[in-house]
């Protein structure tokens, strides 16, 4: 398959700091890919390298079939949308959207207001630009705002103008750097939905930088999880959640964070944790970290679990957070006081909400437990009953 964007083994340092280390990724035509990671991990630098605004120390960038490393930003046919939309405040929405086309299609003199009307060739160019601006404005519901100045728009509307200005040149890909971070919570969701809609309707391709996992997971076909200048894993949102390759990714994806606890396996693969004894299928000894998503914990109500569980433990309720449709329970295990757990339970599943200090029984399925070796790499474990029962 031809990749729309392909970057190979990119390295970048600023002074003595390695900001990107051997980063490779692809974006397919029509795909929405996010770069997700904490602030400072190198996301913007990577985007700027693809856009041609920054140069890598080594590695190469392809857009379509072309290696673009030697090309200036304006020749790469990409559109960059930043968090500060950089609209021209003195120009109308219409002129803001039209500006990139005018710069592309009309010379410096031909764009001057005094001569624009009669300059040879301008009539047909202006007509064409007008059609393109109208088309893009319609699709972004900006048609009624074309006469306004940016200062007369809401944050969401300004963001749409910035998008329209990027779209009007029909770029091969949109490169977006935290485009929603200046918006309030309600507008964020609104513009996020608009982006998702645009992606579906136009089949446009996006490479989108964010530190907000909700944004990345809800918008993207694939997400590259980054940390300290490296891509830890690039996968679909579902696989990142259900099948993280490392403990770092497991901890980064999912709110509340995955529950983890350490166990020590003996030579027969047996270990003891706050739910009693357990044995792994393969004989392996040493230290492991186990992980369990908060939504994979269930609570016994009137002594009965909603579905059959493999493991159970007694816990004390430390806090119950009502989050509207669901409850987040902060729990303390009885036998291992250092292990705190969080459970996420839908309102409908809890017939009575436990109170702080209550002792309750939680349960889970072994199939939902993930295991990571001492280097944090995910390992496949099968489970066997313990050789002796201890509770
Ligand atoms: P992110 O987008 O993930 O927040 P950035 O790519 O902006 O991260 O920055 C990665 C690292 O590179 C940070 O430590 C930042 O301070 C540093 N950095 C970015 N641009 C420059 C620059 N022009 N000069 C020096 N250091 C920079």
Short mmCIF file of C-alpha atoms and ligand atoms in Angstrom, two decimals:
data_model
loop_
_atom_site.label_atom_id
_atom_site.label_comp_id
_atom_site.label_asym_id
_atom_site.label_seq_id
_atom_site.Cartn_x
_atom_site.Cartn_y
_atom_site.Cartn_z
CA UNK A 1 0.00 0.00 0.00
CA UNK A 2 1.24 3.50 -0.77
CA UNK A 3 1.62 5.49 2.39
CA UNK A 4 0.50 9.07 2.36
CA UNK A 5 3.18 10.02 4.86
CA UNK A 6 6.12 7.87 5.78
CA UNK A 7 8.88 8.91 8.11
CA UNK A 8 11.90 6.73 8.64
CA UNK A 9 14.30 6.72 11.59
CA UNK A 10 14.11 10.40 12.46
CA UNK A 11 16.65 11.71 14.96
CA UNK A 12 16.70 15.27 16.25
CA UNK A 13 18.71 16.98 18.96
CA UNK A 14 18.53 20.52 20.28
CA UNK A 15 21.94 21.28 21.80
CA UNK A 16 22.74 18.24 23.89
CA UNK A 17 19.14 17.11 24.24
CA UNK A 18 17.93 14.23 22.10
CA UNK A 19 14.36 15.28 21.33
CA UNK A 20 13.49 12.56 18.79
CA UNK A 21 15.17 9.17 18.76
CA UNK A 22 14.69 6.80 15.85
CA UNK A 23 11.08 7.72 15.18
CA UNK A 24 9.32 5.98 12.28
CA UNK A 25 5.65 6.07 11.38
CA UNK A 26 3.20 6.01 8.49
CA UNK A 27 -0.11 7.65 7.74
CA UNK A 28 -2.39 6.01 5.17
CA UNK A 29 -4.64 8.00 2.82
CA UNK A 30 -7.80 9.04 4.66
CA UNK A 31 -6.38 8.05 8.03
CA UNK A 32 -6.61 10.08 11.25
CA UNK A 33 -3.42 9.51 13.23
CA UNK A 34 -2.65 11.15 16.57
CA UNK A 35 0.67 11.70 18.30
CA UNK A 36 -0.14 11.37 21.98
CA UNK A 37 2.27 11.95 24.83
CA UNK A 38 3.15 14.20 27.75
CA UNK A 39 4.31 17.74 27.19
CA UNK A 40 7.91 17.92 25.99
CA UNK A 41 8.05 14.41 24.50
CA UNK A 42 8.75 15.70 20.98
CA UNK A 43 5.31 15.67 19.31
CA UNK A 44 5.40 19.21 17.94
CA UNK A 45 8.98 18.84 16.78
CA UNK A 46 8.00 15.75 14.78
CA UNK A 47 5.05 17.57 13.23
CA UNK A 48 7.21 20.56 12.38
CA UNK A 49 9.77 18.29 10.71
CA UNK A 50 7.03 16.78 8.53
CA UNK A 51 5.74 20.27 7.71
CA UNK A 52 9.23 21.42 6.76
CA UNK A 53 9.45 24.03 9.53
CA UNK A 54 12.28 22.19 11.28
CA UNK A 55 15.05 19.94 9.98
CA UNK A 56 15.90 16.51 11.30
CA UNK A 57 19.50 15.49 12.01
CA UNK A 58 18.97 12.17 10.22
CA UNK A 59 16.18 10.05 8.79
CA UNK A 60 13.80 10.92 5.96
CA UNK A 61 10.27 12.06 5.29
CA UNK A 62 8.11 10.98 2.34
CA UNK A 63 4.82 12.58 1.39
CA UNK A 64 3.13 10.50 -1.27
CA UNK A 65 5.93 9.12 -3.43
CA UNK A 66 8.16 12.13 -2.93
CA UNK A 67 11.01 12.43 -0.53
CA UNK A 68 10.43 15.95 0.78
CA UNK A 69 13.49 16.54 2.95
CA UNK A 70 14.90 19.10 0.55
CA UNK A 71 11.57 20.87 -0.04
CA UNK A 72 10.51 24.11 1.60
CA UNK A 73 7.37 24.05 3.76
CA UNK A 74 5.21 25.73 1.10
CA UNK A 75 6.12 23.08 -1.49
CA UNK A 76 5.08 20.09 0.60
CA UNK A 77 1.33 20.49 0.09
CA UNK A 78 0.55 20.06 3.78
CA UNK A 79 -1.64 22.33 5.90
CA UNK A 80 -0.60 23.12 9.43
CA UNK A 81 -3.20 24.23 11.99
CA UNK A 82 -1.85 25.49 15.31
CA UNK A 83 -3.49 26.09 18.67
CA UNK A 84 -3.16 29.85 18.18
CA UNK A 85 -4.99 30.15 14.93
CA UNK A 86 -2.90 33.06 13.61
CA UNK A 87 -5.78 34.68 11.71
CA UNK A 88 -5.30 38.18 10.31
CA UNK A 89 -7.33 40.31 12.76
CA UNK A 90 -7.97 43.18 10.35
CA UNK A 91 -9.32 40.94 7.56
CA UNK A 92 -12.80 39.49 7.18
CA UNK A 93 -13.37 35.77 7.54
CA UNK A 94 -13.75 35.57 3.79
CA UNK A 95 -10.41 37.25 3.13
CA UNK A 96 -8.69 35.17 5.79
CA UNK A 97 -9.85 32.00 4.05
CA UNK A 98 -9.05 33.32 0.59
CA UNK A 99 -5.57 34.59 1.48
CA UNK A 100 -3.57 31.37 0.88
CA UNK A 101 -5.20 30.98 -2.55
CA UNK A 102 -4.52 34.58 -3.47
CA UNK A 103 -0.88 34.17 -2.47
CA UNK A 104 -0.65 31.00 -4.56
CA UNK A 105 -2.46 32.20 -7.64
CA UNK A 106 -1.90 35.95 -7.87
CA UNK A 107 1.38 37.84 -7.87
CA UNK A 108 2.25 40.50 -5.29
CA UNK A 109 1.16 43.41 -7.51
CA UNK A 110 -2.00 41.71 -8.72
CA UNK A 111 -3.13 41.38 -5.07
CA UNK A 112 -2.92 45.11 -4.30
CA UNK A 113 -6.42 46.51 -3.63
CA UNK A 114 -5.94 49.47 -6.01
CA UNK A 115 -5.28 47.29 -9.05
CA UNK A 116 -6.91 43.99 -8.14
CA UNK A 117 -10.09 44.75 -10.10
CA UNK A 118 -8.49 45.30 -13.49
CA UNK A 119 -5.20 43.37 -13.38
CA UNK A 120 -5.08 40.97 -16.36
CA UNK A 121 -6.23 37.46 -15.44
CA UNK A 122 -7.49 38.51 -12.02
CA UNK A 123 -11.16 38.22 -12.89
CA UNK A 124 -11.16 34.50 -13.53
CA UNK A 125 -8.71 33.86 -10.65
CA UNK A 126 -10.93 35.81 -8.23
CA UNK A 127 -14.03 34.02 -9.46
CA UNK A 128 -12.39 30.65 -8.93
CA UNK A 129 -11.12 31.65 -5.46
CA UNK A 130 -14.60 32.85 -4.56
CA UNK A 131 -16.09 29.48 -5.55
CA UNK A 132 -13.52 27.60 -3.49
CA UNK A 133 -14.03 29.84 -0.46
CA UNK A 134 -17.79 29.35 -0.70
CA UNK A 135 -17.47 25.58 -0.97
CA UNK A 136 -15.23 25.31 2.09
CA UNK A 137 -17.32 27.82 4.07
CA UNK A 138 -20.46 25.83 3.37
CA UNK A 139 -18.93 22.60 4.52
CA UNK A 140 -17.75 24.23 7.77
CA UNK A 141 -20.96 26.21 8.29
CA UNK A 142 -19.20 29.54 8.04
CA UNK A 143 -21.23 31.02 5.18
CA UNK A 144 -23.14 33.45 7.39
CA UNK A 145 -19.96 34.67 9.08
CA UNK A 146 -17.89 35.55 6.02
CA UNK A 147 -18.13 39.31 6.52
CA UNK A 148 -17.08 39.26 10.19
CA UNK A 149 -13.62 39.93 11.59
CA UNK A 150 -11.91 37.26 13.76
CA UNK A 151 -12.47 39.39 16.88
CA UNK A 152 -16.22 39.02 16.37
CA UNK A 153 -16.11 35.22 16.47
CA UNK A 154 -16.20 32.65 19.26
CA UNK A 155 -13.18 30.40 19.84
CA UNK A 156 -14.86 27.53 18.01
CA UNK A 157 -15.75 29.71 15.03
CA UNK A 158 -12.19 31.03 14.85
CA UNK A 159 -10.92 27.48 14.88
CA UNK A 160 -13.22 26.63 11.99
CA UNK A 161 -11.93 29.62 10.03
CA UNK A 162 -8.37 28.41 10.60
CA UNK A 163 -9.43 24.98 9.36
CA UNK A 164 -11.18 26.48 6.35
CA UNK A 165 -8.07 28.43 5.49
CA UNK A 166 -6.08 25.21 5.64
CA UNK A 167 -8.69 23.21 3.69
CA UNK A 168 -9.09 25.64 0.85
CA UNK A 169 -5.71 24.67 -0.62
CA UNK A 170 -6.76 21.02 -0.71
CA UNK A 171 -3.66 19.78 1.11
CA UNK A 172 -2.68 16.14 1.05
CA UNK A 173 -2.70 16.09 4.85
CA UNK A 174 -3.70 18.31 7.77
CA UNK A 175 -1.03 18.63 10.43
CA UNK A 176 -2.65 19.85 13.63
CA UNK A 177 -0.81 20.93 16.75
CA UNK A 178 -3.12 20.88 19.80
CA UNK A 179 -5.80 22.71 17.79
CA UNK A 180 -8.40 22.53 20.58
CA UNK A 181 -6.30 23.51 23.56
CA UNK A 182 -7.46 27.14 23.66
CA UNK A 183 -11.14 26.23 23.74
CA UNK A 184 -13.31 25.79 26.80
CA UNK A 185 -14.55 22.30 27.65
CA UNK A 186 -17.89 22.54 25.84
CA UNK A 187 -16.41 24.00 22.67
CA UNK A 188 -13.68 21.43 22.67
CA UNK A 189 -16.25 18.68 22.37
CA UNK A 190 -18.12 20.62 19.71
CA UNK A 191 -15.05 21.25 17.54
CA UNK A 192 -13.84 17.71 18.19
CA UNK A 193 -17.11 16.40 16.76
CA UNK A 194 -16.70 18.72 13.81
CA UNK A 195 -13.23 17.34 13.15
CA UNK A 196 -14.51 13.77 13.33
CA UNK A 197 -17.33 14.69 10.97
CA UNK A 198 -14.91 16.36 8.55
CA UNK A 199 -12.68 13.36 8.58
CA UNK A 200 -15.59 11.08 7.73
CA UNK A 201 -17.22 13.34 5.18
CA UNK A 202 -14.16 14.51 3.30
CA UNK A 203 -12.00 11.46 3.73
CA UNK A 204 -9.17 13.89 4.52
CA UNK A 205 -5.99 12.69 6.24
CA UNK A 206 -4.89 14.09 9.59
CA UNK A 207 -1.81 13.95 11.76
CA UNK A 208 -2.87 15.39 15.06
CA UNK A 209 -0.77 16.30 18.10
CA UNK A 210 -2.34 16.18 21.53
CA UNK A 211 -1.56 15.37 25.14
CA UNK A 212 -5.24 14.62 25.78
CA UNK A 213 -5.95 10.92 25.48
CA UNK A 214 -9.72 11.40 25.18
CA UNK A 215 -9.15 13.53 22.13
CA UNK A 216 -6.68 11.08 20.60
CA UNK A 217 -8.73 7.97 21.32
CA UNK A 218 -12.05 9.41 20.19
CA UNK A 219 -10.81 10.89 16.90
CA UNK A 220 -8.14 8.54 15.63
CA UNK A 221 -7.87 5.45 13.52
CA UNK A 222 -4.42 4.95 15.04
CA UNK A 223 -2.53 6.60 17.86
CA UNK A 224 1.25 6.81 18.29
CA UNK A 225 1.94 6.94 22.02
CA UNK A 226 5.16 8.90 22.58
CA UNK A 227 7.43 9.38 25.54
CA UNK A 228 10.88 10.99 25.76
CA UNK A 229 11.32 11.31 22.01
CA UNK A 230 10.30 7.74 21.14
CA UNK A 231 7.16 6.05 19.90
CA UNK A 232 6.25 3.46 22.51
CA UNK A 233 3.42 1.89 20.51
CA UNK A 234 1.36 2.80 17.46
CA UNK A 235 -1.98 1.07 17.26
CA UNK A 236 -5.75 1.47 17.14
CA UNK A 237 -7.31 3.02 20.26
CA UNK A 238 -8.94 -0.28 21.12
CA UNK A 239 -5.72 -2.27 20.90
CA UNK A 240 -3.85 0.32 22.95
CA UNK A 241 -6.44 -0.07 25.67
CA UNK A 242 -6.93 -3.82 25.49
CA UNK A 243 -3.49 -4.93 24.46
CA UNK A 244 -0.81 -2.44 25.49
CA UNK A 245 2.68 -3.64 24.60
CA UNK A 246 4.30 -2.16 27.70
CA UNK A 247 3.46 -1.14 31.23
CA UNK A 248 4.14 2.49 30.28
CA UNK A 249 1.45 2.41 27.57
CA UNK A 250 -0.94 0.51 29.85
CA UNK A 251 -0.52 3.26 32.45
CA UNK A 252 -0.75 6.10 29.96
CA UNK A 253 -3.95 4.94 28.23
CA UNK A 254 -7.20 4.68 30.20
CA UNK A 255 -8.78 6.75 32.95
CA UNK A 256 -8.74 6.02 35.79
CA UNK A 257 -5.28 4.55 35.40
CA UNK A 258 -4.86 0.77 35.24
CA UNK A 259 -4.47 -0.94 38.64
CA UNK A 260 -1.06 -2.53 39.04
CA UNK A 261 0.61 -4.63 41.70
CA UNK A 262 3.86 -6.54 42.01
CA UNK A 263 4.04 -10.29 42.50
CA UNK A 264 6.92 -12.66 43.10
CA UNK A 265 6.75 -16.01 41.34
CA UNK A 266 8.44 -19.08 42.81
CA UNK A 267 10.11 -21.78 40.69
CA UNK A 268 6.71 -23.38 39.91
CA UNK A 269 5.24 -20.10 38.74
CA UNK A 270 3.18 -19.72 41.89
CA UNK A 271 2.66 -16.46 43.73
CA UNK A 272 0.64 -14.89 46.49
CA UNK A 273 -1.24 -11.62 46.22
CA UNK A 274 -4.13 -9.93 48.03
CA UNK A 275 -6.55 -12.41 46.45
CA UNK A 276 -4.64 -15.49 47.66
CA UNK A 277 -2.45 -17.98 45.80
CA UNK A 278 -2.28 -18.23 42.06
CA UNK A 279 -0.20 -20.16 39.56
CA UNK A 280 0.88 -19.28 36.02
CA UNK A 281 0.64 -21.84 33.25
CA UNK A 282 4.25 -21.64 32.22
CA UNK A 283 6.94 -22.26 34.77
CA UNK A 284 8.60 -18.93 35.23
CA UNK A 285 9.99 -17.35 38.34
CA UNK A 286 10.88 -13.81 39.35
CA UNK A 287 9.16 -10.51 39.71
CA UNK A 288 6.13 -9.54 37.60
CA UNK A 289 3.77 -6.59 37.54
CA UNK A 290 0.11 -7.46 37.09
CA UNK A 291 -2.38 -4.97 35.68
CA UNK A 292 -6.16 -4.83 35.73
CA UNK A 293 -8.34 -2.10 34.25
CA UNK A 294 -10.72 -0.39 36.73
CA UNK A 295 -13.69 -1.39 34.58
CA UNK A 296 -12.72 -5.06 34.83
CA UNK A 297 -13.40 -5.09 38.55
CA UNK A 298 -16.87 -5.97 39.77
CA UNK A 299 -18.44 -5.74 43.22
CA UNK A 300 -20.44 -8.47 44.97
CA UNK A 301 -23.89 -7.20 45.88
CA UNK A 302 -25.81 -9.14 48.53
CA UNK A 303 -23.01 -11.72 48.19
CA UNK A 304 -23.55 -12.23 44.47
CA UNK A 305 -21.45 -11.13 41.49
CA UNK A 306 -23.11 -9.94 38.32
CA UNK A 307 -20.98 -12.35 36.27
CA UNK A 308 -18.76 -15.27 37.18
CA UNK A 309 -15.33 -14.22 38.45
CA UNK A 310 -12.09 -16.19 38.90
CA UNK A 311 -10.58 -14.18 41.73
CA UNK A 312 -12.02 -12.37 44.73
CA UNK A 313 -10.66 -10.07 47.44
CA UNK A 314 -11.92 -8.23 50.48
CA UNK A 315 -11.35 -4.49 50.29
CA UNK A 316 -12.17 -1.34 52.25
CA UNK A 317 -13.85 1.53 50.44
CA UNK A 318 -11.77 4.71 50.78
CA UNK A 319 -13.80 6.99 48.54
CA UNK A 320 -16.73 6.90 46.13
CA UNK A 321 -16.76 9.44 43.32
CA UNK A 322 -19.99 10.04 41.51
CA UNK A 323 -19.21 10.81 37.88
CA UNK A 324 -22.77 10.92 36.63
CA UNK A 325 -23.26 7.73 34.64
CA UNK A 326 -20.67 5.84 36.67
CA UNK A 327 -18.95 5.54 40.02
CA UNK A 328 -15.23 5.47 40.65
CA UNK A 329 -14.46 3.55 43.84
CA UNK A 330 -11.09 4.01 45.55
CA UNK A 331 -10.33 0.80 47.38
CA UNK A 332 -7.74 -0.49 49.81
CA UNK A 333 -6.89 -4.19 49.89
CA UNK A 334 -7.10 -5.81 53.33
CA UNK A 335 -4.10 -8.12 53.15
CA UNK A 336 -1.69 -5.87 51.24
CA UNK A 337 -2.14 -2.35 52.63
CA UNK A 338 0.21 -0.89 50.03
CA UNK A 339 -2.03 -1.95 47.15
CA UNK A 340 -4.74 0.56 46.33
CA UNK A 341 -7.23 -0.22 43.58
CA UNK A 342 -9.77 1.72 41.60
CA UNK A 343 -12.99 0.28 40.24
CA UNK A 344 -15.20 1.91 37.64
CA UNK A 345 -18.79 0.78 37.80
CA UNK A 346 -21.74 1.97 35.81
CA UNK A 347 -24.61 3.42 37.84
CA UNK A 348 -26.92 0.71 36.60
CA UNK A 349 -24.65 -2.02 37.88
CA UNK A 350 -24.69 -0.78 41.48
CA UNK A 351 -27.97 -1.42 43.23
CA UNK A 352 -26.61 0.25 46.35
CA UNK A 353 -23.56 2.49 46.42
CA UNK A 354 -21.07 1.54 49.15
CA UNK A 355 -20.05 4.15 51.72
CA UNK A 356 -16.55 5.15 52.78
CA UNK A 357 -15.24 2.60 55.29
CA UNK A 358 -17.46 -0.24 54.05
CA UNK A 359 -15.91 -3.65 53.61
CA UNK A 360 -16.86 -5.10 50.24
CA UNK A 361 -15.86 -8.05 48.07
CA UNK A 362 -14.52 -7.38 44.61
CA UNK A 363 -13.97 -9.90 41.86
CA UNK A 364 -12.36 -10.17 38.42
CA UNK A 365 -11.60 -12.56 35.63
CA UNK A 366 -8.09 -13.84 35.10
CA UNK A 367 -8.49 -13.33 31.35
CA UNK A 368 -8.57 -9.58 32.05
CA UNK A 369 -5.31 -9.55 34.02
CA UNK A 370 -2.25 -8.34 32.10
CA UNK A 371 1.29 -9.26 33.08
CA UNK A 372 4.52 -7.32 32.50
CA UNK A 373 8.10 -8.47 33.04
CA UNK A 374 10.70 -6.54 35.04
CA UNK A 375 11.49 -4.40 31.98
CA UNK A 376 7.84 -3.48 31.61
CA UNK A 377 7.21 -5.61 28.50
CA UNK A 378 3.87 -7.32 28.24
CA UNK A 379 4.03 -11.11 28.48
CA UNK A 380 1.37 -13.69 27.74
CA UNK A 381 0.45 -15.76 30.75
CA UNK A 382 -1.94 -18.64 31.10
CA UNK A 383 -3.28 -19.45 34.53
CA UNK A 384 -3.58 -22.66 36.52
CA UNK A 385 -5.16 -23.36 39.89
CA UNK A 386 -2.69 -23.01 42.77
CA UNK A 387 -1.08 -26.19 44.08
CA UNK A 388 -2.37 -25.33 47.58
CA UNK A 389 -5.32 -23.17 48.49
CA UNK A 390 -4.53 -20.23 50.75
CA UNK A 391 -6.88 -17.38 51.32
P1 LIG B 1 5.74 18.44 22.79
O1 LIG B 1 5.12 18.93 21.52
O2 LIG B 1 5.62 16.98 22.98
O3 LIG B 1 5.29 19.21 24.00
P2 LIG B 1 8.17 19.61 21.71
O4 LIG B 1 8.41 18.90 20.44
O5 LIG B 1 7.57 20.98 21.63
O6 LIG B 1 7.33 18.68 22.68
O7 LIG B 1 9.54 19.76 22.49
C1 LIG B 1 10.37 18.64 22.77
C2 LIG B 1 11.59 19.11 23.53
O8 LIG B 1 12.40 19.90 22.68
C3 LIG B 1 11.28 19.99 24.74
O9 LIG B 1 12.17 19.66 25.75
C4 LIG B 1 11.50 21.38 24.21
O10 LIG B 1 11.90 22.24 25.27
C5 LIG B 1 12.64 21.18 23.23
N1 LIG B 1 12.61 22.14 22.12
C6 LIG B 1 11.61 22.31 21.22
N2 LIG B 1 11.94 23.25 20.30
C7 LIG B 1 13.19 23.69 20.63
C8 LIG B 1 14.08 24.66 20.08
N3 LIG B 1 13.76 25.35 18.98
N4 LIG B 1 15.27 24.84 20.70
C9 LIG B 1 15.61 24.12 21.78
N5 LIG B 1 14.82 23.19 22.36
C10 LIG B 1 13.61 22.97 21.80
#
